[in-house]
PDB file of C-alpha atoms in Angstrom:
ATOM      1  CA  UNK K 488     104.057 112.100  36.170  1.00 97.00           C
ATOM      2  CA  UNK K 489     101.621 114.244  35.600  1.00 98.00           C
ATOM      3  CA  UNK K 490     100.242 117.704  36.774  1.00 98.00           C
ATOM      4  CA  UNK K 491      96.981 119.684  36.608  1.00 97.00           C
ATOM      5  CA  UNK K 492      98.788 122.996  36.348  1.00 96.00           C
ATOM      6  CA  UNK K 493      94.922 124.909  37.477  1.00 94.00           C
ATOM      7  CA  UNK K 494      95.242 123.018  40.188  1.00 97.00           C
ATOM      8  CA  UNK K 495      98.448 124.167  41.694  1.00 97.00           C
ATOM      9  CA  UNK K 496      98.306 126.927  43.776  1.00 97.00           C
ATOM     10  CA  UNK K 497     102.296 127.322  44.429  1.00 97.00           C
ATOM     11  CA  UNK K 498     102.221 126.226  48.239  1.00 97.00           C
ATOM     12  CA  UNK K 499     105.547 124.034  47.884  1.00 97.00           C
ATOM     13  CA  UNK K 500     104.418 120.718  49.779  1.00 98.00           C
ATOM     14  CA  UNK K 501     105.881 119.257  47.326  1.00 98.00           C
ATOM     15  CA  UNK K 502     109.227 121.085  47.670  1.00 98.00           C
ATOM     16  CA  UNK K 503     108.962 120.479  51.867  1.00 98.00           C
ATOM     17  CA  UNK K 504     108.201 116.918  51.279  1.00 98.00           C
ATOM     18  CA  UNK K 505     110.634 115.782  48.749  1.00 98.00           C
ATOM     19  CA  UNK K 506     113.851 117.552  50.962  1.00 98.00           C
ATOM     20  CA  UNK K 507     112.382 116.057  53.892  1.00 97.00           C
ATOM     21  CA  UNK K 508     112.109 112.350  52.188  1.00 98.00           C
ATOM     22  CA  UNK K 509     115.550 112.477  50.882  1.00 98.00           C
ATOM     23  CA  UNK K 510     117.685 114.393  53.374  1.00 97.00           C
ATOM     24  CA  UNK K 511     118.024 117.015  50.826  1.00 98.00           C
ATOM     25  CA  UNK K 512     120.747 119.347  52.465  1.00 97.00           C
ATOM     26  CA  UNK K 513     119.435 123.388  53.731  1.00 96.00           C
ATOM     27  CA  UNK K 514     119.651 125.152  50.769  1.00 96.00           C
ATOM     28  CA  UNK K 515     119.191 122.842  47.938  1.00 97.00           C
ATOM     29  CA  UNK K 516     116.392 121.399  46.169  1.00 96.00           C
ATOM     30  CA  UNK K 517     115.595 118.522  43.925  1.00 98.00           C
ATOM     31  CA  UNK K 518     112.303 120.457  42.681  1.00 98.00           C
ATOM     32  CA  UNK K 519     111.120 123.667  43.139  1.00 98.00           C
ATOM     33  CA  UNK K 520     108.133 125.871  41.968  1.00 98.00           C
ATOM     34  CA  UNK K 521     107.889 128.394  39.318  1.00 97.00           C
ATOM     35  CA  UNK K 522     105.522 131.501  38.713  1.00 97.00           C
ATOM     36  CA  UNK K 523     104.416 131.644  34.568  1.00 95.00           C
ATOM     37  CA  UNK K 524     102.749 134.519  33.533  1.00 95.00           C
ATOM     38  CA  UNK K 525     101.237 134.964  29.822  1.00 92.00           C
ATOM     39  CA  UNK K 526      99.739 137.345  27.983  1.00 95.00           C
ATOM     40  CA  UNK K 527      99.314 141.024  28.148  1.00 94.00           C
ATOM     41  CA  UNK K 528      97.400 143.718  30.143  1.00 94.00           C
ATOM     42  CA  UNK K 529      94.693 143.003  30.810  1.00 94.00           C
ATOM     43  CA  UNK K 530      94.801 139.563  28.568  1.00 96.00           C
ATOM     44  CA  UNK K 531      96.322 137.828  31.382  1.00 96.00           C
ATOM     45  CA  UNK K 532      96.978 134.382  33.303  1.00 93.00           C
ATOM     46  CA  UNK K 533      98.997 132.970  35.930  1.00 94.00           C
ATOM     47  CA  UNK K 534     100.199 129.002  36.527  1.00 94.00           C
ATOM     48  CA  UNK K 535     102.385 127.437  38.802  1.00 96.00           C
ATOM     49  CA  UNK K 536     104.620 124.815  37.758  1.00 95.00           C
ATOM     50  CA  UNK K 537     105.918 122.565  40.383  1.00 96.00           C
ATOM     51  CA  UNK K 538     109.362 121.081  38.324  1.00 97.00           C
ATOM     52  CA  UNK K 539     112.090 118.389  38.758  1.00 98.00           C
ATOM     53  CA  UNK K 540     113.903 115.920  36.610  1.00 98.00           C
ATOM     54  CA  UNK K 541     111.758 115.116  33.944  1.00 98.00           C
ATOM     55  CA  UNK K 542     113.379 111.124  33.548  1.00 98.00           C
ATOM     56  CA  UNK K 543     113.512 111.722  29.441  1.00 98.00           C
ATOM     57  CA  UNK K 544     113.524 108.676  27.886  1.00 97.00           C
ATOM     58  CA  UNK K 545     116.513 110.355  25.487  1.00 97.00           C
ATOM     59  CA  UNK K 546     119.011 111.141  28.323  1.00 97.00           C
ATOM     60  CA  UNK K 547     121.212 113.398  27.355  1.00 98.00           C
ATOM     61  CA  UNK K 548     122.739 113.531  31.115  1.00 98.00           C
ATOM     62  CA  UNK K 549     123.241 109.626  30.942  1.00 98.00           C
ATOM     63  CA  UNK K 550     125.049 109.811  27.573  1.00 97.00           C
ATOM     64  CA  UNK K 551     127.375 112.337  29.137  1.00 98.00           C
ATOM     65  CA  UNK K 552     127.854 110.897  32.469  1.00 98.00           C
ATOM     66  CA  UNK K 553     131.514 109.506  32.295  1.00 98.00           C
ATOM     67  CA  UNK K 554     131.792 106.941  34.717  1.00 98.00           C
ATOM     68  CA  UNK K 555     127.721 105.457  34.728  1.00 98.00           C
ATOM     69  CA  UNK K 556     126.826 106.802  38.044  1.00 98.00           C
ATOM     70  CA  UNK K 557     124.093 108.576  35.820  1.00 98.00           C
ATOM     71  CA  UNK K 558     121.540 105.852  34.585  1.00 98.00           C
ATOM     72  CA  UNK K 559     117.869 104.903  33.796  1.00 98.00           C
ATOM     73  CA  UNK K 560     116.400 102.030  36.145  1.00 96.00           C
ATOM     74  CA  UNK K 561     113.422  99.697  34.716  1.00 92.00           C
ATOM     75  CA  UNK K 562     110.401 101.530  34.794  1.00 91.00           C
ATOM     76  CA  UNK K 563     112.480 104.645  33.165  1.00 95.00           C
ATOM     77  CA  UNK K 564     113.793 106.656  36.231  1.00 97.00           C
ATOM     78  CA  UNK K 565     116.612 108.231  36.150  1.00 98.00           C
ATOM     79  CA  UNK K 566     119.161 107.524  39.186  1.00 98.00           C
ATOM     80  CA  UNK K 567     122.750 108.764  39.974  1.00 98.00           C
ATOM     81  CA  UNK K 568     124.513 106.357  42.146  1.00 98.00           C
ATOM     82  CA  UNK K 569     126.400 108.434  44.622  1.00 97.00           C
ATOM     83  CA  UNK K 570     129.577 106.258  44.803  1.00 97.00           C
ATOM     84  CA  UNK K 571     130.316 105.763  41.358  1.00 98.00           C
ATOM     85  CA  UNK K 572     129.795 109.717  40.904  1.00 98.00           C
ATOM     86  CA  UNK K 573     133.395 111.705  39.863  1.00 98.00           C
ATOM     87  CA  UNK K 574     131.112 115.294  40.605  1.00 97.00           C
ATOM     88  CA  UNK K 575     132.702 115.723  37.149  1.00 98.00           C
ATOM     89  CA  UNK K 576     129.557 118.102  36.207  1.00 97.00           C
ATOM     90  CA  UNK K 577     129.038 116.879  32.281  1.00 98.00           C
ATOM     91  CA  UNK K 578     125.198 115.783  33.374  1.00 98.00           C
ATOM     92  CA  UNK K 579     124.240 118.931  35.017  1.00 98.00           C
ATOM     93  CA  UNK K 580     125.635 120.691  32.119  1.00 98.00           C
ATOM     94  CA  UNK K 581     123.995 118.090  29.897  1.00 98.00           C
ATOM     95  CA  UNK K 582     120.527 119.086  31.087  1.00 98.00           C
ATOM     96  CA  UNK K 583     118.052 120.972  29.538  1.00 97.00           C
ATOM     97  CA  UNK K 584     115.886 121.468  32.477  1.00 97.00           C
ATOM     98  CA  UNK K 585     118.548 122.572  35.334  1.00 97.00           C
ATOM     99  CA  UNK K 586     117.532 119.639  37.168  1.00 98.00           C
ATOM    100  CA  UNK K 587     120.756 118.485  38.611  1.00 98.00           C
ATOM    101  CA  UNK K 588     123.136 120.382  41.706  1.00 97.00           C
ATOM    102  CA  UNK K 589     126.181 119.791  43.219  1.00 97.00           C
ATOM    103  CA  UNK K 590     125.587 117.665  46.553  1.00 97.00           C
ATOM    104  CA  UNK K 591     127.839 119.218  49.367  1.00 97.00           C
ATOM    105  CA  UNK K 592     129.106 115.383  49.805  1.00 97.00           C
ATOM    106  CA  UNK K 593     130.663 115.815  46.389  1.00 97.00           C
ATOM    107  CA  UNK K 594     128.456 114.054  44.045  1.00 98.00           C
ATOM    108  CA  UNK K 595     125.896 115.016  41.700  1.00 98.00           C
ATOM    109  CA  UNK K 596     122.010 114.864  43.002  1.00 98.00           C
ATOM    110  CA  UNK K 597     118.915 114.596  41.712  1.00 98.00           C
ATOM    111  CA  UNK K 598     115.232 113.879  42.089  1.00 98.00           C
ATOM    112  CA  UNK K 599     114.876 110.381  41.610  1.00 98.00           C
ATOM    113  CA  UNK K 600     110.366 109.806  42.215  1.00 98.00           C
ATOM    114  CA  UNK K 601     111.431 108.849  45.664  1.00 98.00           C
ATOM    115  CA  UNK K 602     111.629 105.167  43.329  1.00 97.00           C
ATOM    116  CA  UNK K 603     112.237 103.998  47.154  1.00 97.00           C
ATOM    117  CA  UNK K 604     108.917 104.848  47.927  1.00 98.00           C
ATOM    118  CA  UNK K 605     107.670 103.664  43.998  1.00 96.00           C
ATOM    119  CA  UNK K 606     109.333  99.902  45.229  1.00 96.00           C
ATOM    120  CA  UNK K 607     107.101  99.469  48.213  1.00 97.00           C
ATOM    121  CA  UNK K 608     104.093 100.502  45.643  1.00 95.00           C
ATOM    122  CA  UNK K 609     103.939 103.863  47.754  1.00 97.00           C
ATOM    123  CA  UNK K 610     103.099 107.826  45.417  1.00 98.00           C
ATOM    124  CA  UNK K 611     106.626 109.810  45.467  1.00 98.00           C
ATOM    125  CA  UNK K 612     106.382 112.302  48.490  1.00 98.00           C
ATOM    126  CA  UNK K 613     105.433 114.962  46.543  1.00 98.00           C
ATOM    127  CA  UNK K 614     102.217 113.723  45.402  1.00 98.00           C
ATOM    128  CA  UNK K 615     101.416 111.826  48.243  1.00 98.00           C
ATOM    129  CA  UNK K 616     101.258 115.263  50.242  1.00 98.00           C
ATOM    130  CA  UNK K 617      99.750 117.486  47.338  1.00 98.00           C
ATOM    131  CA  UNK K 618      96.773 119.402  48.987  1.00 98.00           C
ATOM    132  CA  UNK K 619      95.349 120.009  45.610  1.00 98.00           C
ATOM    133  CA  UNK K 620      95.832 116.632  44.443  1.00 98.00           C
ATOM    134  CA  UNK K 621      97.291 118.086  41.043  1.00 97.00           C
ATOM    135  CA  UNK K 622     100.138 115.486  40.819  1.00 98.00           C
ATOM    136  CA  UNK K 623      99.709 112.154  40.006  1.00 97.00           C
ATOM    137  CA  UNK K 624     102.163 109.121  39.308  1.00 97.00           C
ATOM    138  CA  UNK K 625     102.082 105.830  37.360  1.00 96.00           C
ATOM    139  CA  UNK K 626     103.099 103.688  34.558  1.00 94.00           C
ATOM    140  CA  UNK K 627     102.787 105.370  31.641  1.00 91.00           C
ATOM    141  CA  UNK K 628     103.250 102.281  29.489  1.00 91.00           C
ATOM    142  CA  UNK K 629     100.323 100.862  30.805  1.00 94.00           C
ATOM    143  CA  UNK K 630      97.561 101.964  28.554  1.00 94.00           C
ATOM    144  CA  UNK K 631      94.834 100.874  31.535  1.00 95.00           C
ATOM    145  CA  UNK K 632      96.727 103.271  34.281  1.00 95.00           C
ATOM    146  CA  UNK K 633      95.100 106.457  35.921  1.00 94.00           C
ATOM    147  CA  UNK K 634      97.804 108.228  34.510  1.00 95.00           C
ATOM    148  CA  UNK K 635      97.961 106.734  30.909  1.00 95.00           C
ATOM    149  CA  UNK K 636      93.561 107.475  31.081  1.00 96.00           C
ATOM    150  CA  UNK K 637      93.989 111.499  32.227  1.00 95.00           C
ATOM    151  CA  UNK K 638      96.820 111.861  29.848  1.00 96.00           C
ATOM    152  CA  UNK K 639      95.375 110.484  26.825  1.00 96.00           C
ATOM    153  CA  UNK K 640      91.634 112.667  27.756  1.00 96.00           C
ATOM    154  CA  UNK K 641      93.684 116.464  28.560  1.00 96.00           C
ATOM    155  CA  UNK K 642      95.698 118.842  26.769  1.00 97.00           C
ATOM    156  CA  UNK K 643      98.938 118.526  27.863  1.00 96.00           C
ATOM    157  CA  UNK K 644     102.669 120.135  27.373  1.00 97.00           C
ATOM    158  CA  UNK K 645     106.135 119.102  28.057  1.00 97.00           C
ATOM    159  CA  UNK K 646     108.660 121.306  28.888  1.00 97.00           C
ATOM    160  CA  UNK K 647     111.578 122.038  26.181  1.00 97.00           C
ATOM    161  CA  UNK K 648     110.043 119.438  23.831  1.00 96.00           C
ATOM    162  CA  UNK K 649     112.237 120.872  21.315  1.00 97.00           C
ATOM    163  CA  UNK K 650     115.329 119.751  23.215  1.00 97.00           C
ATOM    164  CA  UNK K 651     114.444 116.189  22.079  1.00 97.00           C
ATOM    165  CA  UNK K 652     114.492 114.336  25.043  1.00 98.00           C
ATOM    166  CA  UNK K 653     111.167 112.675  25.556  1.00 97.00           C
ATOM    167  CA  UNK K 654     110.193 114.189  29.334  1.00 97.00           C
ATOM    168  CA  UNK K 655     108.060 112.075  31.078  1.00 97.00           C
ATOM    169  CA  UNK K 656     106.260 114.648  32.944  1.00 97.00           C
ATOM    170  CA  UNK K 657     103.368 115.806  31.693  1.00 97.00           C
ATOM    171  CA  UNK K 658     101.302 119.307  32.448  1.00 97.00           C
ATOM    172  CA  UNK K 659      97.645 119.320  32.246  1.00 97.00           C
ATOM    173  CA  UNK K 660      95.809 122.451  30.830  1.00 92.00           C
TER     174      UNK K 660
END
């Protein structure tokens, strides 16, 4: 994934979208939106950052996960399957980016790129509804994808690179 952080203007579509995809419970959230400020007076910006699981290829919450509920499906996104899930806690402790909760039905969740929706060849809800059309999704493997293209042309960051887990979401200066 990838976002064009000028482009984001905070509105949390993406937020609405992805709990109403996924059944996310009242009060929880499988990504959420952050305010960053830099700089000084009067040297100074403002981003939004819309953030989730970053599906790391070096998955610190999959090496930790006890029982293998936590795991990486082919094309690199990382799943927790519900029923094998002891709510034992070690991935959400294991992650660098807070992207895990306790579900209230006793087992870990997480953003998953609505990979139901990535089956049927379908965007993840959140940046199918993006009004801004700052997120975008694709195989980043393939050298010849949108994504692959806008990544390789922009400046980019990851969040925590110096945790040293690969993310695999990219933001766009």
């Amino acid at each position: 994934m990838a976002i064009e952080i000028n482009k984001c203007v905070g509105c949390a579509d993406c937020v609405v979208a992805c709990q109403t995809e996924n059944d996310v419970p009242i009060g929880y959230s499988r990504d959420w939106i952050i305010e960053k400020v830099q700089g000084q007076y009067p040297d100074v910006s403002l981003h939004f950052e819309t953030q989730r699981c970053n599906h790391c290829e070096d998955t610190p919450c999959v090496r930790t996960c006890p029982t293998g509920a936590s795991h990486v499906i082919d094309g690199g996104i990382v799943k927790v399957t519900q029923d094998e899930c002891i709510g034992c806690g070690a991935c959400i402790e294991a992650c660098p980016y807070d992207a895990r909760y306790f579900h209230p039905d006793g087992y870990v969740d997480k953003c998953t790129f609505c990979d139901h929706r990535v089956k049927d060849g379908l965007d993840p809800a959140c940046v199918s509804v993006c009004p801004t059309h700052c997120m975008h999704f694709g195989d980043l493997d393939d050298p010849d994808s949108e994504i692959s293209k806008l990544i390789a042309k922009r400046e980019d960051f990851t969040l925590l690179p110096e945790a040293g887990t690969a993310p695999q979401i990219y933001y766009l200066k």
